[in-house]
Amino acid sequence: THNYEDELLAVKNAKEAGLQVCVGGIFGMGETFAQRVELAIDIRDLETQSFPINFLKPMEGTALENLDLMELYEALRTIAMLRLVLPTIDLFVCGGREEVFTNHQKQIFAAGANGILGGNYLTTKGQDPKRDIEMIESLGLNPVYQSV
């Protein structure tokens, strides 16, 4: 029941209290590209360390079940825009990755993401982490393992 400005203020207050903050977004919920840019600028101004990028996976029985999955090109465009606006922030592609990018997941890194979240998500299963590791290594990158 908080408005957007309240949420931004909460993040600012947490930073002022000395906490490290991570602020992310879910894309593909009917927003315009201009609204995505607006969010990126707000995040830039907050100077957070990382930004988890999630893509809506419409689920039956939810208010957003009739939305279409974001198209690959639009998702890559969103990542690239975020990288341009947030050049020093770690960008991680998380929820919806497997559905939106299918067998094009390597392009996530070319678009500007620093990493991915492997394993399962809050409400959906992710792909086998071994597949993620193989993909990262095939790009000549070194996987960094962090448990949450």
PDB file of C-alpha atoms in Angstrom:
ATOM      1  CA  THR A   1       0.000   0.000   0.000  1.00  0.00           C
ATOM      2  CA  HIS A   2       2.991   2.298  -0.472  1.00  0.00           C
ATOM      3  CA  ASN A   3       3.331   4.580  -3.437  1.00  0.00           C
ATOM      4  CA  TYR A   4       6.415   4.747  -5.638  1.00  0.00           C
ATOM      5  CA  GLU A   5       7.828   7.825  -3.899  1.00  0.00           C
ATOM      6  CA  ASP A   6       7.543   6.061  -0.513  1.00  0.00           C
ATOM      7  CA  GLU A   7       9.519   3.126  -1.910  1.00  0.00           C
ATOM      8  CA  LEU A   8      12.282   5.424  -3.205  1.00  0.00           C
ATOM      9  CA  LEU A   9      12.424   7.178   0.165  1.00  0.00           C
ATOM     10  CA  ALA A  10      12.733   3.834   1.965  1.00  0.00           C
ATOM     11  CA  VAL A  11      15.755   2.938  -0.173  1.00  0.00           C
ATOM     12  CA  LYS A  12      17.343   6.355   0.442  1.00  0.00           C
ATOM     13  CA  ASN A  13      16.777   5.978   4.192  1.00  0.00           C
ATOM     14  CA  ALA A  14      18.324   2.501   4.179  1.00  0.00           C
ATOM     15  CA  LYS A  15      21.409   3.838   2.388  1.00  0.00           C
ATOM     16  CA  GLU A  16      21.694   6.740   4.845  1.00  0.00           C
ATOM     17  CA  ALA A  17      21.574   4.178   7.666  1.00  0.00           C
ATOM     18  CA  GLY A  18      24.620   2.482   6.144  1.00  0.00           C
ATOM     19  CA  LEU A  19      22.906  -0.490   4.527  1.00  0.00           C
ATOM     20  CA  GLN A  20      23.877  -1.830   1.120  1.00  0.00           C
ATOM     21  CA  VAL A  21      20.814  -1.841  -1.075  1.00  0.00           C
ATOM     22  CA  CYS A  22      19.761  -3.877  -4.056  1.00  0.00           C
ATOM     23  CA  VAL A  23      16.831  -2.577  -6.087  1.00  0.00           C
ATOM     24  CA  GLY A  24      15.383  -4.438  -9.051  1.00  0.00           C
ATOM     25  CA  GLY A  25      12.433  -4.499 -11.349  1.00  0.00           C
ATOM     26  CA  ILE A  26      10.013  -6.762 -13.137  1.00  0.00           C
ATOM     27  CA  PHE A  27       9.612  -5.893 -16.801  1.00  0.00           C
ATOM     28  CA  GLY A  28       6.822  -6.917 -19.151  1.00  0.00           C
ATOM     29  CA  MET A  29       3.953  -5.867 -16.888  1.00  0.00           C
ATOM     30  CA  GLY A  30       2.438  -3.530 -19.462  1.00  0.00           C
ATOM     31  CA  GLU A  31       4.841  -0.649 -18.908  1.00  0.00           C
ATOM     32  CA  THR A  32       6.167   1.483 -21.749  1.00  0.00           C
ATOM     33  CA  PHE A  33       9.831   1.662 -22.706  1.00  0.00           C
ATOM     34  CA  ALA A  34       9.823   5.275 -21.476  1.00  0.00           C
ATOM     35  CA  GLN A  35       8.693   4.031 -18.047  1.00  0.00           C
ATOM     36  CA  ARG A  36      11.589   1.561 -18.027  1.00  0.00           C
ATOM     37  CA  VAL A  37      13.989   4.431 -18.733  1.00  0.00           C
ATOM     38  CA  GLU A  38      12.373   6.440 -15.932  1.00  0.00           C
ATOM     39  CA  LEU A  39      12.935   3.554 -13.514  1.00  0.00           C
ATOM     40  CA  ALA A  40      16.561   3.217 -14.611  1.00  0.00           C
ATOM     41  CA  ILE A  41      17.182   6.918 -13.967  1.00  0.00           C
ATOM     42  CA  ASP A  42      15.621   6.629 -10.504  1.00  0.00           C
ATOM     43  CA  ILE A  43      17.845   3.622  -9.758  1.00  0.00           C
ATOM     44  CA  ARG A  44      20.910   5.496 -11.017  1.00  0.00           C
ATOM     45  CA  ASP A  45      20.123   8.352  -8.664  1.00  0.00           C
ATOM     46  CA  LEU A  46      19.845   5.907  -5.738  1.00  0.00           C
ATOM     47  CA  GLU A  47      23.400   4.650  -6.409  1.00  0.00           C
ATOM     48  CA  THR A  48      22.628   1.026  -5.566  1.00  0.00           C
ATOM     49  CA  GLN A  49      25.205  -1.742  -5.955  1.00  0.00           C
ATOM     50  CA  SER A  50      23.126  -4.118  -8.043  1.00  0.00           C
ATOM     51  CA  PHE A  51      19.942  -4.359 -10.041  1.00  0.00           C
ATOM     52  CA  PRO A  52      18.189  -7.717 -10.525  1.00  0.00           C
ATOM     53  CA  ILE A  53      16.326  -7.725 -13.834  1.00  0.00           C
ATOM     54  CA  ASN A  54      13.205  -9.884 -13.868  1.00  0.00           C
ATOM     55  CA  PHE A  55      10.858 -10.537 -16.768  1.00  0.00           C
ATOM     56  CA  LEU A  56       7.223 -11.304 -16.078  1.00  0.00           C
ATOM     57  CA  LYS A  57       6.227 -14.886 -16.663  1.00  0.00           C
ATOM     58  CA  PRO A  58       2.427 -14.600 -16.819  1.00  0.00           C
ATOM     59  CA  MET A  59       0.889 -17.198 -14.520  1.00  0.00           C
ATOM     60  CA  GLU A  60      -2.624 -18.585 -14.762  1.00  0.00           C
ATOM     61  CA  GLY A  61      -4.846 -17.370 -11.967  1.00  0.00           C
ATOM     62  CA  THR A  62      -3.039 -14.048 -11.506  1.00  0.00           C
ATOM     63  CA  ALA A  63      -4.140 -10.546 -12.475  1.00  0.00           C
ATOM     64  CA  LEU A  64      -1.482 -10.475 -15.226  1.00  0.00           C
ATOM     65  CA  GLU A  65      -2.175 -13.925 -16.700  1.00  0.00           C
ATOM     66  CA  ASN A  66      -3.345 -12.498 -20.034  1.00  0.00           C
ATOM     67  CA  LEU A  67      -0.197 -10.496 -20.744  1.00  0.00           C
ATOM     68  CA  ASP A  68       2.197 -11.778 -23.390  1.00  0.00           C
ATOM     69  CA  LEU A  69       5.703 -12.861 -22.511  1.00  0.00           C
ATOM     70  CA  MET A  70       8.149 -10.100 -23.469  1.00  0.00           C
ATOM     71  CA  GLU A  71       9.733 -10.667 -26.868  1.00  0.00           C
ATOM     72  CA  LEU A  72      13.443 -11.482 -27.044  1.00  0.00           C
ATOM     73  CA  TYR A  73      14.440  -8.293 -28.880  1.00  0.00           C
ATOM     74  CA  GLU A  74      12.540  -6.104 -26.403  1.00  0.00           C
ATOM     75  CA  ALA A  75      14.172  -7.860 -23.449  1.00  0.00           C
ATOM     76  CA  LEU A  76      17.654  -7.406 -24.953  1.00  0.00           C
ATOM     77  CA  ARG A  77      16.848  -3.763 -25.661  1.00  0.00           C
ATOM     78  CA  THR A  78      15.822  -3.324 -22.024  1.00  0.00           C
ATOM     79  CA  ILE A  79      19.074  -4.838 -20.735  1.00  0.00           C
ATOM     80  CA  ALA A  80      21.120  -2.643 -23.095  1.00  0.00           C
ATOM     81  CA  MET A  81      19.277   0.486 -21.956  1.00  0.00           C
ATOM     82  CA  LEU A  82      19.848  -0.432 -18.318  1.00  0.00           C
ATOM     83  CA  ARG A  83      23.563  -0.895 -18.983  1.00  0.00           C
ATOM     84  CA  LEU A  84      23.777   2.533 -20.643  1.00  0.00           C
ATOM     85  CA  VAL A  85      21.935   4.289 -17.823  1.00  0.00           C
ATOM     86  CA  LEU A  86      23.556   2.218 -15.036  1.00  0.00           C
ATOM     87  CA  PRO A  87      27.178   1.774 -16.171  1.00  0.00           C
ATOM     88  CA  THR A  88      28.603   1.007 -12.707  1.00  0.00           C
ATOM     89  CA  ILE A  89      25.805  -1.137 -11.278  1.00  0.00           C
ATOM     90  CA  ASP A  90      25.864  -4.938 -11.451  1.00  0.00           C
ATOM     91  CA  LEU A  91      22.985  -6.125 -13.633  1.00  0.00           C
ATOM     92  CA  PHE A  92      21.727  -9.666 -13.021  1.00  0.00           C
ATOM     93  CA  VAL A  93      19.054 -11.317 -15.146  1.00  0.00           C
ATOM     94  CA  CYS A  94      16.845 -13.411 -12.896  1.00  0.00           C
ATOM     95  CA  GLY A  95      13.199 -14.441 -13.105  1.00  0.00           C
ATOM     96  CA  GLY A  96      11.723 -15.108 -16.534  1.00  0.00           C
ATOM     97  CA  ARG A  97      15.169 -15.601 -18.066  1.00  0.00           C
ATOM     98  CA  GLU A  98      14.585 -19.138 -19.272  1.00  0.00           C
ATOM     99  CA  GLU A  99      11.189 -18.333 -20.796  1.00  0.00           C
ATOM    100  CA  VAL A 100      12.105 -15.042 -22.502  1.00  0.00           C
ATOM    101  CA  PHE A 101      15.562 -15.964 -23.784  1.00  0.00           C
ATOM    102  CA  THR A 102      15.079 -19.743 -24.274  1.00  0.00           C
ATOM    103  CA  ASN A 103      18.159 -20.904 -26.230  1.00  0.00           C
ATOM    104  CA  HIS A 104      19.427 -17.303 -26.695  1.00  0.00           C
ATOM    105  CA  GLN A 105      20.555 -16.799 -23.103  1.00  0.00           C
ATOM    106  CA  LYS A 106      24.148 -16.027 -24.101  1.00  0.00           C
ATOM    107  CA  GLN A 107      22.892 -12.770 -25.602  1.00  0.00           C
ATOM    108  CA  ILE A 108      22.078 -11.544 -22.092  1.00  0.00           C
ATOM    109  CA  PHE A 109      25.776 -10.859 -21.559  1.00  0.00           C
ATOM    110  CA  ALA A 110      26.282  -9.215 -24.959  1.00  0.00           C
ATOM    111  CA  ALA A 111      23.402  -6.860 -24.131  1.00  0.00           C
ATOM    112  CA  GLY A 112      25.185  -5.718 -20.970  1.00  0.00           C
ATOM    113  CA  ALA A 113      24.278  -7.945 -18.034  1.00  0.00           C
ATOM    114  CA  ASN A 114      27.023  -8.891 -15.569  1.00  0.00           C
ATOM    115  CA  GLY A 115      25.411 -12.098 -14.448  1.00  0.00           C
ATOM    116  CA  ILE A 116      22.415 -14.312 -13.944  1.00  0.00           C
ATOM    117  CA  LEU A 117      20.661 -15.848 -10.986  1.00  0.00           C
ATOM    118  CA  GLY A 118      20.769 -19.615 -11.184  1.00  0.00           C
ATOM    119  CA  GLY A 119      18.542 -22.195  -9.613  1.00  0.00           C
ATOM    120  CA  ASN A 120      14.915 -21.755  -8.652  1.00  0.00           C
ATOM    121  CA  TYR A 121      12.991 -18.529  -8.133  1.00  0.00           C
ATOM    122  CA  LEU A 122      10.287 -17.549  -5.661  1.00  0.00           C
ATOM    123  CA  THR A 123       7.381 -19.110  -7.552  1.00  0.00           C
ATOM    124  CA  THR A 124       8.922 -20.936 -10.512  1.00  0.00           C
ATOM    125  CA  LYS A 125      11.644 -23.462 -11.179  1.00  0.00           C
ATOM    126  CA  GLY A 126      14.813 -22.379 -12.933  1.00  0.00           C
ATOM    127  CA  GLN A 127      16.918 -24.472 -15.259  1.00  0.00           C
ATOM    128  CA  ASP A 128      19.629 -26.843 -14.070  1.00  0.00           C
ATOM    129  CA  PRO A 129      22.535 -24.765 -12.665  1.00  0.00           C
ATOM    130  CA  LYS A 130      24.967 -27.024 -14.553  1.00  0.00           C
ATOM    131  CA  ARG A 131      23.506 -25.688 -17.799  1.00  0.00           C
ATOM    132  CA  ASP A 132      24.100 -22.114 -16.605  1.00  0.00           C
ATOM    133  CA  ILE A 133      27.713 -22.899 -15.705  1.00  0.00           C
ATOM    134  CA  GLU A 134      28.346 -24.525 -19.092  1.00  0.00           C
ATOM    135  CA  MET A 135      26.872 -21.483 -20.856  1.00  0.00           C
ATOM    136  CA  ILE A 136      29.014 -19.040 -18.877  1.00  0.00           C
ATOM    137  CA  GLU A 137      32.167 -21.074 -19.434  1.00  0.00           C
ATOM    138  CA  SER A 138      31.405 -21.372 -23.176  1.00  0.00           C
ATOM    139  CA  LEU A 139      31.609 -17.568 -23.322  1.00  0.00           C
ATOM    140  CA  GLY A 140      35.097 -17.657 -21.817  1.00  0.00           C
ATOM    141  CA  LEU A 141      33.790 -16.232 -18.554  1.00  0.00           C
ATOM    142  CA  ASN A 142      34.432 -17.537 -15.065  1.00  0.00           C
ATOM    143  CA  PRO A 143      31.333 -18.347 -13.021  1.00  0.00           C
ATOM    144  CA  VAL A 144      31.245 -16.861  -9.537  1.00  0.00           C
ATOM    145  CA  TYR A 145      29.252 -18.908  -7.087  1.00  0.00           C
ATOM    146  CA  GLN A 146      27.327 -17.199  -4.340  1.00  0.00           C
ATOM    147  CA  SER A 147      24.772 -18.809  -2.128  1.00  0.00           C
ATOM    148  CA  VAL A 148      21.926 -16.718  -0.860  1.00  0.00           C
TER     149      VAL A 148
END
